[in-house]
Coordinates of C-alpha atoms in Angstrom, one line a residue:
M1 CA 63.2 -43.1 -95.5
E2 CA 66.8 -42.6 -95.2
A3 CA 66.3 -40.6 -92.5
F4 CA 64.4 -43.4 -90.8
I5 CA 66.8 -46.1 -91.6
Q6 CA 69.7 -43.5 -90.0
T7 CA 67.6 -42.5 -87.1
W8 CA 65.5 -45.6 -86.1
A9 CA 66.3 -49.0 -88.1
I10 CA 70.2 -49.2 -87.6
P11 CA 70.2 -48.3 -83.9
T12 CA 67.2 -50.4 -83.2
G13 CA 69.0 -53.3 -85.1
L14 CA 72.1 -52.7 -83.3
L15 CA 70.5 -52.8 -80.1
L16 CA 68.6 -56.1 -81.0
G17 CA 72.1 -57.6 -81.9
K18 CA 73.6 -56.7 -78.8
I19 CA 70.7 -58.0 -76.8
I20 CA 70.8 -61.4 -78.5
L21 CA 74.7 -61.3 -78.1
I22 CA 73.9 -61.3 -74.3
T23 CA 71.0 -63.4 -74.2
L24 CA 71.6 -66.7 -76.4
P25 CA 75.3 -67.2 -74.4
L26 CA 73.2 -66.7 -71.2
L27 CA 70.8 -69.3 -72.0
I28 CA 73.6 -71.8 -72.9
C29 CA 75.4 -70.8 -69.6
V30 CA 72.1 -71.6 -67.8
A31 CA 71.5 -74.9 -69.6
Y32 CA 75.2 -76.1 -68.9
L33 CA 74.9 -74.9 -65.1
T34 CA 72.3 -77.3 -64.4
Y35 CA 74.8 -80.0 -65.8
A36 CA 77.6 -78.6 -64.1
E37 CA 75.6 -78.9 -60.9
R38 CA 74.7 -82.2 -61.1
R39 CA 78.1 -83.3 -62.2
V40 CA 79.5 -81.4 -59.2
I41 CA 77.4 -82.5 -56.6
A42 CA 77.7 -86.1 -57.9
A43 CA 81.5 -86.1 -57.4
M44 CA 81.1 -85.0 -54.1
Q45 CA 78.6 -87.7 -53.2
L46 CA 81.3 -90.0 -55.1
R47 CA 78.5 -90.9 -57.7
K48 CA 78.5 -90.6 -61.7
G49 CA 75.9 -88.1 -62.4
P50 CA 74.8 -87.6 -66.1
N51 CA 77.1 -89.5 -68.3
V52 CA 75.0 -91.3 -71.0
V53 CA 73.5 -88.6 -73.3
G54 CA 76.6 -87.6 -75.5
V55 CA 80.3 -87.5 -74.4
F56 CA 80.5 -87.4 -70.7
G57 CA 76.9 -86.5 -70.5
L58 CA 77.3 -83.1 -72.4
L59 CA 74.1 -83.4 -74.0
Q60 CA 71.9 -84.1 -71.3
P61 CA 70.6 -80.4 -70.9
I62 CA 69.5 -80.5 -74.5
A63 CA 67.7 -83.7 -74.1
D64 CA 66.0 -82.2 -70.8
A65 CA 65.0 -79.3 -72.8
V66 CA 63.7 -81.3 -75.6
K67 CA 61.7 -83.5 -73.2
L68 CA 60.3 -80.2 -71.5
M69 CA 59.1 -78.9 -74.9
F70 CA 57.0 -81.7 -75.5
K71 CA 55.4 -82.3 -72.5
E72 CA 51.9 -81.3 -72.2
V73 CA 51.0 -77.8 -70.5
V74 CA 48.4 -79.0 -67.7
L75 CA 46.6 -76.0 -66.4
P76 CA 44.4 -76.6 -63.3
T77 CA 40.6 -76.5 -63.6
K78 CA 40.2 -73.7 -61.0
A79 CA 43.3 -71.8 -61.7
N80 CA 43.6 -68.4 -62.8
K81 CA 44.9 -69.3 -66.3
V82 CA 46.2 -65.8 -67.3
V83 CA 48.5 -64.9 -64.2
F84 CA 49.0 -68.8 -63.9
I85 CA 50.6 -68.6 -67.4
L86 CA 52.2 -65.0 -66.9
A87 CA 54.0 -65.9 -63.3
P88 CA 56.7 -68.1 -65.2
M89 CA 56.9 -65.5 -67.6
T90 CA 57.7 -62.5 -65.4
T91 CA 60.2 -64.7 -63.5
F92 CA 62.2 -65.5 -66.7
I93 CA 62.3 -62.2 -68.1
L94 CA 63.1 -60.3 -64.8
A95 CA 66.0 -62.8 -64.5
L96 CA 67.3 -61.7 -68.2
I97 CA 66.7 -57.9 -67.9
G98 CA 69.0 -57.8 -65.0
W99 CA 71.9 -58.1 -67.3
A100 CA 71.4 -54.8 -69.5
V101 CA 73.3 -52.9 -66.8
V102 CA 76.0 -55.4 -66.2
P103 CA 79.7 -54.6 -67.6
F104 CA 81.3 -58.0 -68.8
S105 CA 84.6 -55.7 -69.6
E106 CA 85.7 -52.1 -69.7
G107 CA 83.0 -50.2 -72.2
M108 CA 81.5 -54.0 -72.7
V109 CA 77.9 -53.1 -71.3
L110 CA 74.3 -52.8 -72.9
A111 CA 73.3 -49.8 -71.0
N112 CA 76.1 -47.8 -69.2
I113 CA 73.4 -45.9 -66.8
N114 CA 74.6 -44.0 -63.6
V115 CA 72.1 -45.6 -61.6
G116 CA 72.9 -49.3 -62.3
V117 CA 72.9 -50.2 -58.6
L118 CA 69.3 -49.1 -58.3
Y119 CA 68.4 -50.5 -61.3
L120 CA 69.4 -53.9 -60.2
F121 CA 67.5 -53.4 -56.8
A122 CA 64.5 -52.5 -58.7
I123 CA 64.8 -55.6 -60.6
S124 CA 65.4 -58.0 -57.8
S125 CA 62.6 -56.6 -55.8
L126 CA 60.0 -57.1 -59.1
G127 CA 61.4 -61.1 -58.9
V128 CA 59.2 -61.9 -56.0
Y129 CA 55.9 -61.1 -57.9
G130 CA 56.5 -64.0 -60.2
I131 CA 56.4 -66.4 -57.2
I132 CA 53.3 -64.7 -55.5
M133 CA 51.6 -64.8 -58.7
A134 CA 52.5 -68.8 -59.3
G135 CA 51.2 -69.4 -56.1
W136 CA 47.8 -67.3 -55.7
A137 CA 47.0 -68.4 -59.4
S138 CA 47.4 -72.3 -58.8
N139 CA 44.6 -72.0 -56.3
S140 CA 46.5 -74.7 -54.3
K141 CA 47.1 -74.5 -50.5
Y142 CA 50.6 -75.8 -50.8
A143 CA 51.7 -73.4 -53.8
F144 CA 50.3 -70.4 -52.0
L145 CA 52.4 -71.3 -48.7
G146 CA 55.2 -71.8 -50.6
A147 CA 54.9 -68.3 -52.5
I148 CA 54.5 -66.7 -49.3
R149 CA 57.5 -68.0 -47.4
S150 CA 59.4 -67.1 -50.5
A151 CA 58.0 -63.2 -50.4
A152 CA 59.0 -62.9 -46.7
Q153 CA 62.2 -64.6 -47.4
M154 CA 63.4 -62.6 -50.3
V155 CA 62.2 -59.2 -48.7
S156 CA 64.0 -60.0 -45.6
Y157 CA 67.6 -60.5 -47.1
E158 CA 67.2 -57.7 -49.7
V159 CA 67.4 -55.4 -46.7
S160 CA 70.5 -57.3 -46.0
I161 CA 71.8 -56.7 -49.5
G162 CA 71.0 -53.3 -49.7
L163 CA 73.2 -52.5 -46.7
V164 CA 76.2 -54.6 -47.7
V165 CA 75.9 -52.7 -51.0
I166 CA 75.9 -49.3 -49.0
N167 CA 79.5 -50.3 -47.8
V168 CA 80.6 -50.7 -51.5
L169 CA 79.1 -47.1 -52.4
L170 CA 80.8 -45.5 -49.4
M171 CA 84.1 -46.8 -50.8
T172 CA 83.7 -46.2 -54.7
G173 CA 81.3 -43.1 -54.4
S174 CA 79.2 -44.3 -57.7
L175 CA 76.1 -46.1 -58.3
N176 CA 77.5 -47.0 -61.9
L177 CA 78.7 -50.6 -61.9
Q178 CA 81.6 -49.9 -64.2
E179 CA 82.8 -47.3 -62.2
I180 CA 82.6 -49.2 -59.2
V181 CA 85.2 -51.7 -60.7
L182 CA 87.4 -49.0 -61.8
A183 CA 87.4 -47.5 -58.6
Q184 CA 88.8 -50.9 -57.0
K185 CA 91.9 -50.6 -59.1
H186 CA 93.0 -47.9 -56.2
F187 CA 92.0 -49.8 -53.1
T188 CA 94.3 -50.4 -50.6
W189 CA 94.8 -53.6 -48.8
W190 CA 92.9 -52.3 -45.7
Q191 CA 89.7 -51.4 -48.0
H192 CA 89.7 -54.9 -49.4
L193 CA 89.8 -56.3 -45.5
L194 CA 87.2 -54.0 -44.6
L195 CA 84.8 -55.2 -47.2
L196 CA 85.6 -59.0 -46.9
P197 CA 83.2 -59.6 -44.0
M198 CA 80.4 -58.1 -46.3
M199 CA 81.4 -60.3 -49.0
V200 CA 80.6 -63.1 -47.1
V201 CA 77.4 -61.6 -45.9
F202 CA 76.6 -61.0 -49.4
F203 CA 77.0 -64.2 -50.2
I204 CA 74.8 -65.9 -47.6
S205 CA 72.4 -63.2 -48.9
I206 CA 72.3 -64.1 -52.4
L207 CA 71.6 -67.9 -51.4
A208 CA 68.3 -66.8 -49.8
E209 CA 67.4 -64.4 -52.4
T210 CA 67.9 -66.9 -55.0
N211 CA 66.1 -69.5 -52.9
R212 CA 69.1 -71.7 -53.0
H213 CA 70.2 -74.3 -50.6
P214 CA 70.2 -74.2 -47.7
F215 CA 67.6 -71.6 -48.1
D216 CA 65.4 -73.3 -50.5
L217 CA 62.2 -73.2 -48.1
P218 CA 59.8 -72.4 -50.8
E219 CA 60.6 -75.4 -52.3
A220 CA 60.6 -77.7 -49.2
E221 CA 59.3 -81.0 -50.5
A222 CA 58.9 -82.4 -47.2
E223 CA 56.1 -80.0 -46.2
L224 CA 55.0 -78.4 -49.5
V225 CA 55.7 -80.9 -52.2
A226 CA 57.5 -78.6 -54.2
G227 CA 56.6 -75.3 -53.4
F228 CA 55.2 -72.4 -55.5
N229 CA 55.9 -74.3 -58.8
V230 CA 53.9 -77.5 -57.7
E231 CA 51.2 -77.3 -60.3
Y232 CA 53.6 -76.3 -63.1
S233 CA 54.8 -78.7 -65.9
S234 CA 56.4 -78.6 -69.1
M235 CA 57.8 -75.3 -70.4
T236 CA 56.3 -73.2 -67.8
F237 CA 57.9 -75.1 -65.2
A238 CA 61.1 -74.9 -67.4
L239 CA 60.8 -71.1 -67.3
F240 CA 60.9 -70.9 -63.3
F241 CA 63.8 -73.3 -63.7
L242 CA 65.7 -71.0 -66.2
G243 CA 64.9 -68.2 -64.2
E244 CA 66.1 -69.5 -61.0
Y245 CA 69.7 -70.7 -62.8
A246 CA 70.1 -67.2 -64.7
N247 CA 69.5 -65.5 -61.1
M248 CA 72.2 -67.2 -59.8
I249 CA 74.5 -66.3 -62.6
L250 CA 73.4 -62.6 -62.3
M251 CA 74.1 -62.5 -58.5
S252 CA 77.4 -64.1 -58.9
G253 CA 78.2 -61.4 -61.5
L254 CA 77.0 -58.6 -59.1
L255 CA 79.3 -60.2 -56.3
T256 CA 82.1 -60.2 -58.6
I257 CA 81.4 -56.7 -59.5
F258 CA 81.3 -55.2 -56.1
F259 CA 83.9 -57.2 -54.1
L260 CA 86.2 -59.3 -56.7
G261 CA 87.1 -56.4 -59.1
G262 CA 84.7 -57.5 -62.1
W263 CA 87.0 -58.0 -65.2
L264 CA 90.1 -56.7 -63.6
P265 CA 92.9 -59.3 -63.0
P266 CA 94.0 -60.4 -59.6
L267 CA 97.4 -59.1 -59.9
D268 CA 98.9 -56.3 -62.1
I269 CA 101.3 -58.3 -63.8
P270 CA 101.9 -58.6 -67.6
M271 CA 101.1 -62.4 -67.4
F272 CA 97.6 -61.6 -65.8
T273 CA 96.8 -58.3 -67.9
M274 CA 97.3 -59.9 -71.1
I275 CA 94.2 -62.1 -70.6
P276 CA 91.0 -60.0 -71.9
G277 CA 88.8 -58.7 -68.9
L278 CA 85.8 -60.9 -70.5
V279 CA 87.7 -64.0 -69.5
W280 CA 88.5 -62.7 -65.8
F281 CA 85.2 -61.7 -65.3
A282 CA 83.8 -65.3 -66.4
A283 CA 86.2 -67.0 -64.5
K284 CA 85.6 -65.0 -61.1
I285 CA 81.5 -65.8 -61.8
C286 CA 82.5 -69.7 -62.3
V287 CA 84.5 -69.6 -58.8
V288 CA 81.1 -68.2 -57.0
L289 CA 78.8 -70.5 -58.7
F290 CA 81.0 -73.5 -57.9
L291 CA 80.5 -72.0 -54.3
F292 CA 77.1 -72.2 -54.7
L293 CA 77.0 -75.8 -55.7
W294 CA 79.4 -76.4 -53.0
V295 CA 76.8 -75.2 -50.2
R296 CA 74.1 -77.2 -51.8
A297 CA 76.2 -80.4 -51.4
A298 CA 77.4 -79.7 -48.1
F299 CA 74.9 -78.2 -45.7
P300 CA 71.2 -79.1 -44.7
R301 CA 68.2 -77.3 -45.2
Y302 CA 67.6 -74.4 -42.5
R303 CA 64.3 -74.7 -40.5
Y304 CA 62.0 -71.5 -41.6
D305 CA 62.3 -69.9 -38.0
Q306 CA 66.1 -70.2 -38.3
L307 CA 66.2 -68.5 -41.9
M308 CA 64.0 -65.6 -40.6
R309 CA 66.1 -65.1 -37.2
L310 CA 69.6 -65.4 -39.3
G311 CA 68.2 -62.5 -41.6
W312 CA 66.8 -60.2 -39.2
K313 CA 68.7 -60.9 -36.0
V314 CA 72.0 -61.4 -37.2
L315 CA 72.9 -60.1 -40.7
L316 CA 70.7 -56.9 -40.4
P317 CA 72.3 -55.6 -37.2
L318 CA 75.9 -56.9 -38.7
T319 CA 75.3 -54.9 -41.8
L320 CA 74.1 -51.8 -40.2
I321 CA 77.1 -51.7 -37.5
W322 CA 79.5 -52.4 -40.7
V323 CA 78.1 -49.4 -42.3
V324 CA 79.0 -47.1 -39.3
V325 CA 82.5 -48.7 -39.1
T326 CA 83.1 -48.6 -42.9
S327 CA 82.2 -44.8 -42.8
S328 CA 84.2 -43.7 -39.6
V329 CA 87.4 -45.6 -41.0
L330 CA 87.1 -43.8 -44.2
V331 CA 86.5 -40.5 -42.4
Y332 CA 89.4 -41.2 -40.2
A333 CA 91.9 -42.5 -43.1
D334 CA 90.5 -39.1 -45.4
A335 CA 89.8 -42.0 -47.8
L336 CA 86.1 -41.1 -49.0
P337 CA 86.0 -41.0 -52.7
K338 CA 86.5 -37.4 -54.0

């Protein structure tokens, strides 16, 4: 019995504790990201936004959650009910398990694996299944069209994301996310400059990957009512909603790790280094999330053909060329990772 406690019970309990420590704050952040989005866009459009429920409207996300919990779950008569319920669960779970390899600070990571980048690619590729399942199981032409659009869109922009990350890997020489951040400590100014265009491409690609404005074509209400989730209500709809916002935070975290130095301070001076790495990591994610919201308030939605043209005819050739440029410069400067 003692051997069981030492070998299984204590490690399992510690692992579950770590998972809860990551998941609970993440869910709170997702809830308040919806509040932040409404307040930021309202400010940009000279409106007030949510300001009634609680002080400054701070209890609005809780009110929304309670409302969705107590609404009736409506299942369409001819829907495939098992797949219909599994789809939002799949989307939500995949949005959470990506955080297993994300380092919040040095040593502060659930699973410090050497193939963290490949793990995240696998998880983000699986994300499209939840949306396809939702569109197919709903037995609705509108939902199915939204799902097909989303599948094509996510696959198109994952190619660009992959090639952008290759540029980062060429400079850092590791697939481990923690080592990628630590390698940026020793970057010279020209290495940061070389990655700057790729950071812009990565940001555009994650907007499309997370189905966010101006690339929210799967939810284009003008032609598809509400896209793949048109038949969903109550908590099944809420899980899609939570999955989308959790994905936004995850992709912002990846941009921070690949290009902004993760938990490292912007300048290596005592005033900045005394601040914990976790605070820097959270602050950088907040800046990227603000850009997500700013883009939504500022830009009109793309047409579907424009979206595909941008992905395949602009970003893909650009990232391919940049892989060659980065490789050439690193070889010429003898700056390849040892």
